[in-house]
mmCIF file with all atom_site columns, C-alpha atoms in Angstrom:
data_model
loop_
_atom_site.group_PDB
_atom_site.id
_atom_site.type_symbol
_atom_site.label_atom_id
_atom_site.label_alt_id
_atom_site.label_comp_id
_atom_site.label_asym_id
_atom_site.label_entity_id
_atom_site.label_seq_id
_atom_site.pdbx_PDB_ins_code
_atom_site.Cartn_x
_atom_site.Cartn_y
_atom_site.Cartn_z
_atom_site.occupancy
_atom_site.B_iso_or_equiv
_atom_site.pdbx_formal_charge
_atom_site.auth_seq_id
_atom_site.auth_comp_id
_atom_site.auth_asym_id
_atom_site.auth_atom_id
_atom_site.pdbx_PDB_model_num
ATOM 1   C CA . MET A 1 1   ? -74.551 -7.518 -39.238 1.00 54.00 ? 212 MET A CA 1
ATOM 2   C CA . THR A 1 2   ? -73.448 -3.905 -39.357 1.00 57.00 ? 213 THR A CA 1
ATOM 3   C CA . ASP A 1 3   ? -70.921 -2.421 -37.003 1.00 65.00 ? 214 ASP A CA 1
ATOM 4   C CA . LYS A 1 4   ? -72.282 0.423  -34.941 1.00 66.00 ? 215 LYS A CA 1
ATOM 5   C CA . PRO A 1 5   ? -70.192 3.561  -35.323 1.00 69.00 ? 216 PRO A CA 1
ATOM 6   C CA . LYS A 1 6   ? -68.055 4.173  -32.257 1.00 79.00 ? 217 LYS A CA 1
ATOM 7   C CA . ARG A 1 7   ? -69.276 7.083  -30.231 1.00 83.00 ? 218 ARG A CA 1
ATOM 8   C CA . PRO A 1 8   ? -66.505 9.564  -29.514 1.00 88.00 ? 219 PRO A CA 1
ATOM 9   C CA . HIS A 1 9   ? -65.291 9.980  -25.965 1.00 91.00 ? 220 HIS A CA 1
ATOM 10  C CA . GLN A 1 10  ? -65.756 13.301 -24.252 1.00 95.00 ? 221 GLN A CA 1
ATOM 11  C CA . ILE A 1 11  ? -64.384 14.659 -21.009 1.00 96.00 ? 222 ILE A CA 1
ATOM 12  C CA . TYR A 1 12  ? -66.744 15.205 -18.121 1.00 97.00 ? 223 TYR A CA 1
ATOM 13  C CA . THR A 1 13  ? -66.083 17.302 -15.021 1.00 97.00 ? 224 THR A CA 1
ATOM 14  C CA . LEU A 1 14  ? -67.070 15.421 -11.881 1.00 98.00 ? 225 LEU A CA 1
ATOM 15  C CA . LEU A 1 15  ? -67.012 16.345 -8.207  1.00 98.00 ? 226 LEU A CA 1
ATOM 16  C CA . VAL A 1 16  ? -66.633 13.204 -6.098  1.00 98.00 ? 227 VAL A CA 1
ATOM 17  C CA . GLU A 1 17  ? -67.181 13.127 -2.355  1.00 98.00 ? 228 GLU A CA 1
ATOM 18  C CA . VAL A 1 18  ? -65.219 10.386 -0.608  1.00 97.00 ? 229 VAL A CA 1
ATOM 19  C CA . GLY A 1 19  ? -65.487 9.073  2.933   1.00 96.00 ? 230 GLY A CA 1
ATOM 20  C CA . ARG A 1 20  ? -62.792 7.574  5.121   1.00 95.00 ? 231 ARG A CA 1
ATOM 21  C CA . LYS A 1 21  ? -61.270 4.146  4.757   1.00 92.00 ? 232 LYS A CA 1
ATOM 22  C CA . PRO A 1 22  ? -58.145 2.639  6.364   1.00 91.00 ? 233 PRO A CA 1
ATOM 23  C CA . ASP A 1 23  ? -54.956 3.615  4.483   1.00 90.00 ? 234 ASP A CA 1
ATOM 24  C CA . ASP A 1 24  ? -56.833 5.978  2.124   1.00 91.00 ? 235 ASP A CA 1
ATOM 25  C CA . GLY A 1 25  ? -54.022 8.553  2.221   1.00 91.00 ? 236 GLY A CA 1
ATOM 26  C CA . LEU A 1 26  ? -56.230 11.396 3.442   1.00 93.00 ? 237 LEU A CA 1
ATOM 27  C CA . PRO A 1 27  ? -54.806 13.704 6.131   1.00 93.00 ? 238 PRO A CA 1
ATOM 28  C CA . GLU A 1 28  ? -55.119 12.664 9.768   1.00 92.00 ? 239 GLU A CA 1
ATOM 29  C CA . GLY A 1 29  ? -58.332 14.013 11.253  1.00 94.00 ? 240 GLY A CA 1
ATOM 30  C CA . ALA A 1 30  ? -60.063 14.423 7.884   1.00 95.00 ? 241 ALA A CA 1
ATOM 31  C CA . THR A 1 31  ? -63.615 13.101 7.688   1.00 95.00 ? 242 THR A CA 1
ATOM 32  C CA . GLY A 1 32  ? -63.446 12.697 3.895   1.00 96.00 ? 243 GLY A CA 1
ATOM 33  C CA . ALA A 1 33  ? -62.632 14.795 0.855   1.00 97.00 ? 244 ALA A CA 1
ATOM 34  C CA . GLY A 1 34  ? -63.977 16.363 -2.302  1.00 97.00 ? 245 GLY A CA 1
ATOM 35  C CA . LEU A 1 35  ? -62.148 15.487 -5.517  1.00 97.00 ? 246 LEU A CA 1
ATOM 36  C CA . MET A 1 36  ? -62.460 17.443 -8.753  1.00 97.00 ? 247 MET A CA 1
ATOM 37  C CA . CYS A 1 37  ? -61.977 14.932 -11.554 1.00 98.00 ? 248 CYS A CA 1
ATOM 38  C CA . TYR A 1 38  ? -61.874 14.980 -15.341 1.00 97.00 ? 249 TYR A CA 1
ATOM 39  C CA . ALA A 1 39  ? -63.000 11.664 -16.773 1.00 97.00 ? 250 ALA A CA 1
ATOM 40  C CA . SER A 1 40  ? -63.294 10.238 -20.253 1.00 95.00 ? 251 SER A CA 1
ATOM 41  C CA . GLY A 1 41  ? -66.471 8.516  -21.424 1.00 95.00 ? 252 GLY A CA 1
ATOM 42  C CA . VAL A 1 42  ? -68.920 8.183  -24.289 1.00 94.00 ? 253 VAL A CA 1
ATOM 43  C CA . ASP A 1 43  ? -71.486 9.646  -21.888 1.00 96.00 ? 254 ASP A CA 1
ATOM 44  C CA . GLU A 1 44  ? -71.522 11.010 -18.357 1.00 96.00 ? 255 GLU A CA 1
ATOM 45  C CA . ALA A 1 45  ? -72.745 7.721  -16.859 1.00 97.00 ? 256 ALA A CA 1
ATOM 46  C CA . GLU A 1 46  ? -69.707 5.884  -18.239 1.00 96.00 ? 257 GLU A CA 1
ATOM 47  C CA . ALA A 1 47  ? -67.379 8.626  -16.970 1.00 97.00 ? 258 ALA A CA 1
ATOM 48  C CA . VAL A 1 48  ? -68.928 8.309  -13.492 1.00 97.00 ? 259 VAL A CA 1
ATOM 49  C CA . ARG A 1 49  ? -68.585 4.486  -13.490 1.00 97.00 ? 260 ARG A CA 1
ATOM 50  C CA . GLU A 1 50  ? -64.937 4.700  -14.581 1.00 96.00 ? 261 GLU A CA 1
ATOM 51  C CA . THR A 1 51  ? -64.151 7.355  -11.980 1.00 97.00 ? 262 THR A CA 1
ATOM 52  C CA . VAL A 1 52  ? -65.736 5.393  -9.118  1.00 97.00 ? 263 VAL A CA 1
ATOM 53  C CA . THR A 1 53  ? -63.838 2.246  -10.188 1.00 97.00 ? 264 THR A CA 1
ATOM 54  C CA . VAL A 1 54  ? -60.484 4.068  -10.345 1.00 96.00 ? 265 VAL A CA 1
ATOM 55  C CA . LEU A 1 55  ? -61.000 5.742  -6.968  1.00 96.00 ? 266 LEU A CA 1
ATOM 56  C CA . LYS A 1 56  ? -61.968 2.434  -5.325  1.00 96.00 ? 267 LYS A CA 1
ATOM 57  C CA . GLN A 1 57  ? -58.837 0.815  -6.810  1.00 95.00 ? 268 GLN A CA 1
ATOM 58  C CA . ALA A 1 58  ? -56.837 3.691  -5.289  1.00 93.00 ? 269 ALA A CA 1
ATOM 59  C CA . GLY A 1 59  ? -58.187 2.803  -1.835  1.00 94.00 ? 270 GLY A CA 1
ATOM 60  C CA . LEU A 1 60  ? -60.742 5.598  -1.564  1.00 96.00 ? 271 LEU A CA 1
ATOM 61  C CA . ALA A 1 61  ? -64.419 5.315  -0.596  1.00 96.00 ? 272 ALA A CA 1
ATOM 62  C CA . PRO A 1 62  ? -66.578 7.255  -3.112  1.00 97.00 ? 273 PRO A CA 1
ATOM 63  C CA . LEU A 1 63  ? -69.901 8.331  -1.579  1.00 97.00 ? 274 LEU A CA 1
ATOM 64  C CA . ASP A 1 64  ? -71.429 10.757 -4.062  1.00 97.00 ? 275 ASP A CA 1
ATOM 65  C CA . VAL A 1 65  ? -70.693 12.055 -7.568  1.00 98.00 ? 276 VAL A CA 1
ATOM 66  C CA . THR A 1 66  ? -71.969 15.331 -9.026  1.00 97.00 ? 277 THR A CA 1
ATOM 67  C CA . GLY A 1 67  ? -71.569 15.770 -12.771 1.00 97.00 ? 278 GLY A CA 1
ATOM 68  C CA . TYR A 1 68  ? -70.966 19.181 -14.326 1.00 96.00 ? 279 TYR A CA 1
ATOM 69  C CA . GLY A 1 69  ? -70.993 18.043 -17.959 1.00 96.00 ? 280 GLY A CA 1
ATOM 70  C CA . THR A 1 70  ? -68.526 18.520 -20.778 1.00 96.00 ? 281 THR A CA 1
ATOM 71  C CA . ALA A 1 71  ? -66.376 21.613 -21.294 1.00 93.00 ? 282 ALA A CA 1
ATOM 72  C CA . GLU A 1 72  ? -68.841 22.826 -23.933 1.00 94.00 ? 283 GLU A CA 1
ATOM 73  C CA . GLU A 1 73  ? -71.792 22.338 -21.564 1.00 96.00 ? 284 GLU A CA 1
ATOM 74  C CA . ARG A 1 74  ? -69.938 24.131 -18.769 1.00 95.00 ? 285 ARG A CA 1
ATOM 75  C CA . ARG A 1 75  ? -69.055 27.084 -21.003 1.00 94.00 ? 286 ARG A CA 1
ATOM 76  C CA . ALA A 1 76  ? -72.721 27.310 -22.073 1.00 96.00 ? 287 ALA A CA 1
ATOM 77  C CA . GLN A 1 77  ? -73.589 27.606 -18.356 1.00 94.00 ? 288 GLN A CA 1
ATOM 78  C CA . GLY A 1 78  ? -71.108 30.471 -17.981 1.00 95.00 ? 289 GLY A CA 1
ATOM 79  C CA . HIS A 1 79  ? -68.220 28.541 -16.394 1.00 93.00 ? 290 HIS A CA 1
ATOM 80  C CA . GLU A 1 80  ? -64.752 29.830 -17.217 1.00 94.00 ? 291 GLU A CA 1
ATOM 81  C CA . ILE A 1 81  ? -62.212 27.143 -18.073 1.00 95.00 ? 292 ILE A CA 1
ATOM 82  C CA . ASP A 1 82  ? -58.619 28.323 -17.820 1.00 95.00 ? 293 ASP A CA 1
ATOM 83  C CA . ALA A 1 83  ? -55.664 27.006 -19.819 1.00 96.00 ? 294 ALA A CA 1
ATOM 84  C CA . GLU A 1 84  ? -54.485 24.689 -17.018 1.00 95.00 ? 295 GLU A CA 1
ATOM 85  C CA . GLU A 1 85  ? -57.922 23.098 -16.649 1.00 95.00 ? 296 GLU A CA 1
ATOM 86  C CA . ALA A 1 86  ? -58.278 22.738 -20.440 1.00 96.00 ? 297 ALA A CA 1
ATOM 87  C CA . ALA A 1 87  ? -54.836 21.059 -20.568 1.00 97.00 ? 298 ALA A CA 1
ATOM 88  C CA . LEU A 1 88  ? -55.885 18.529 -17.904 1.00 96.00 ? 299 LEU A CA 1
ATOM 89  C CA . MET A 1 89  ? -59.079 17.811 -19.854 1.00 96.00 ? 300 MET A CA 1
ATOM 90  C CA . ASP A 1 90  ? -57.054 17.311 -23.050 1.00 96.00 ? 301 ASP A CA 1
ATOM 91  C CA . ARG A 1 91  ? -54.729 14.939 -21.201 1.00 96.00 ? 302 ARG A CA 1
ATOM 92  C CA . ALA A 1 92  ? -57.656 12.911 -19.818 1.00 96.00 ? 303 ALA A CA 1
ATOM 93  C CA . LEU A 1 93  ? -59.045 12.580 -23.343 1.00 95.00 ? 304 LEU A CA 1
ATOM 94  C CA . ALA A 1 94  ? -55.693 11.672 -24.913 1.00 96.00 ? 305 ALA A CA 1
ATOM 95  C CA . GLU A 1 95  ? -54.996 9.039  -22.240 1.00 94.00 ? 306 GLU A CA 1
ATOM 96  C CA . ASN A 1 96  ? -58.630 7.845  -21.939 1.00 93.00 ? 307 ASN A CA 1
ATOM 97  C CA . ALA A 1 97  ? -58.140 8.385  -18.234 1.00 93.00 ? 308 ALA A CA 1
ATOM 98  C CA . VAL A 1 98  ? -59.526 9.769  -15.006 1.00 96.00 ? 309 VAL A CA 1
ATOM 99  C CA . ILE A 1 99  ? -57.498 12.695 -13.709 1.00 96.00 ? 310 ILE A CA 1
ATOM 100 C CA . VAL A 1 100 ? -57.922 13.986 -10.166 1.00 95.00 ? 311 VAL A CA 1
ATOM 101 C CA . ALA A 1 101 ? -57.218 17.684 -10.584 1.00 95.00 ? 312 ALA A CA 1
ATOM 102 C CA . GLN A 1 102 ? -57.874 18.814 -7.017  1.00 95.00 ? 313 GLN A CA 1
ATOM 103 C CA . MET A 1 103 ? -58.491 17.257 -3.608  1.00 95.00 ? 314 MET A CA 1
ATOM 104 C CA . GLU A 1 104 ? -59.984 19.207 -0.719  1.00 96.00 ? 315 GLU A CA 1
ATOM 105 C CA . PRO A 1 105 ? -60.007 17.313 2.615   1.00 96.00 ? 316 PRO A CA 1
ATOM 106 C CA . PHE A 1 106 ? -63.029 17.750 4.883   1.00 95.00 ? 317 PHE A CA 1
ATOM 107 C CA . PHE A 1 107 ? -62.656 18.148 8.638   1.00 94.00 ? 318 PHE A CA 1
ATOM 108 C CA . ASP A 1 108 ? -65.300 18.168 11.401  1.00 87.00 ? 319 ASP A CA 1
ATOM 109 C CA . GLY A 1 109 ? -67.222 21.400 11.123  1.00 73.00 ? 320 GLY A CA 1
ATOM 110 C CA . ASP A 1 110 ? -66.471 21.887 7.408   1.00 57.00 ? 321 ASP A CA 1
ATOM 111 C CA . GLU A 1 111 ? -69.670 20.354 6.086   1.00 49.00 ? 322 GLU A CA 1
ATOM 112 C CA . ASP A 1 112 ? -73.123 21.887 6.270   1.00 50.00 ? 323 ASP A CA 1
ATOM 113 C CA . ASP A 1 113 ? -74.920 19.006 7.995   1.00 44.00 ? 324 ASP A CA 1
#
């Protein structure tokens, strides 16, 4: 039996929409939030699963995840990644972690329903 080579982890940029849940820590009156996350995974599907698990453990209610790919994929699409963002990505990779880089609460009237 041969050991499969371990696939290297990469960092994926994910935008996660969360709804409300008791004691979720979101501001009073917010209807949910958008979270920009950097997550480690051998592929984007694993990064999404890990992110959803971590957010649920933190008491949040993930509703939808949009993946933007790896840093290389984002640069190929013309995205600019500044030094601060690159540092957070490096940290997520080094710690094999999910890092929430930004949270934007949603309030009634914010969303395009």
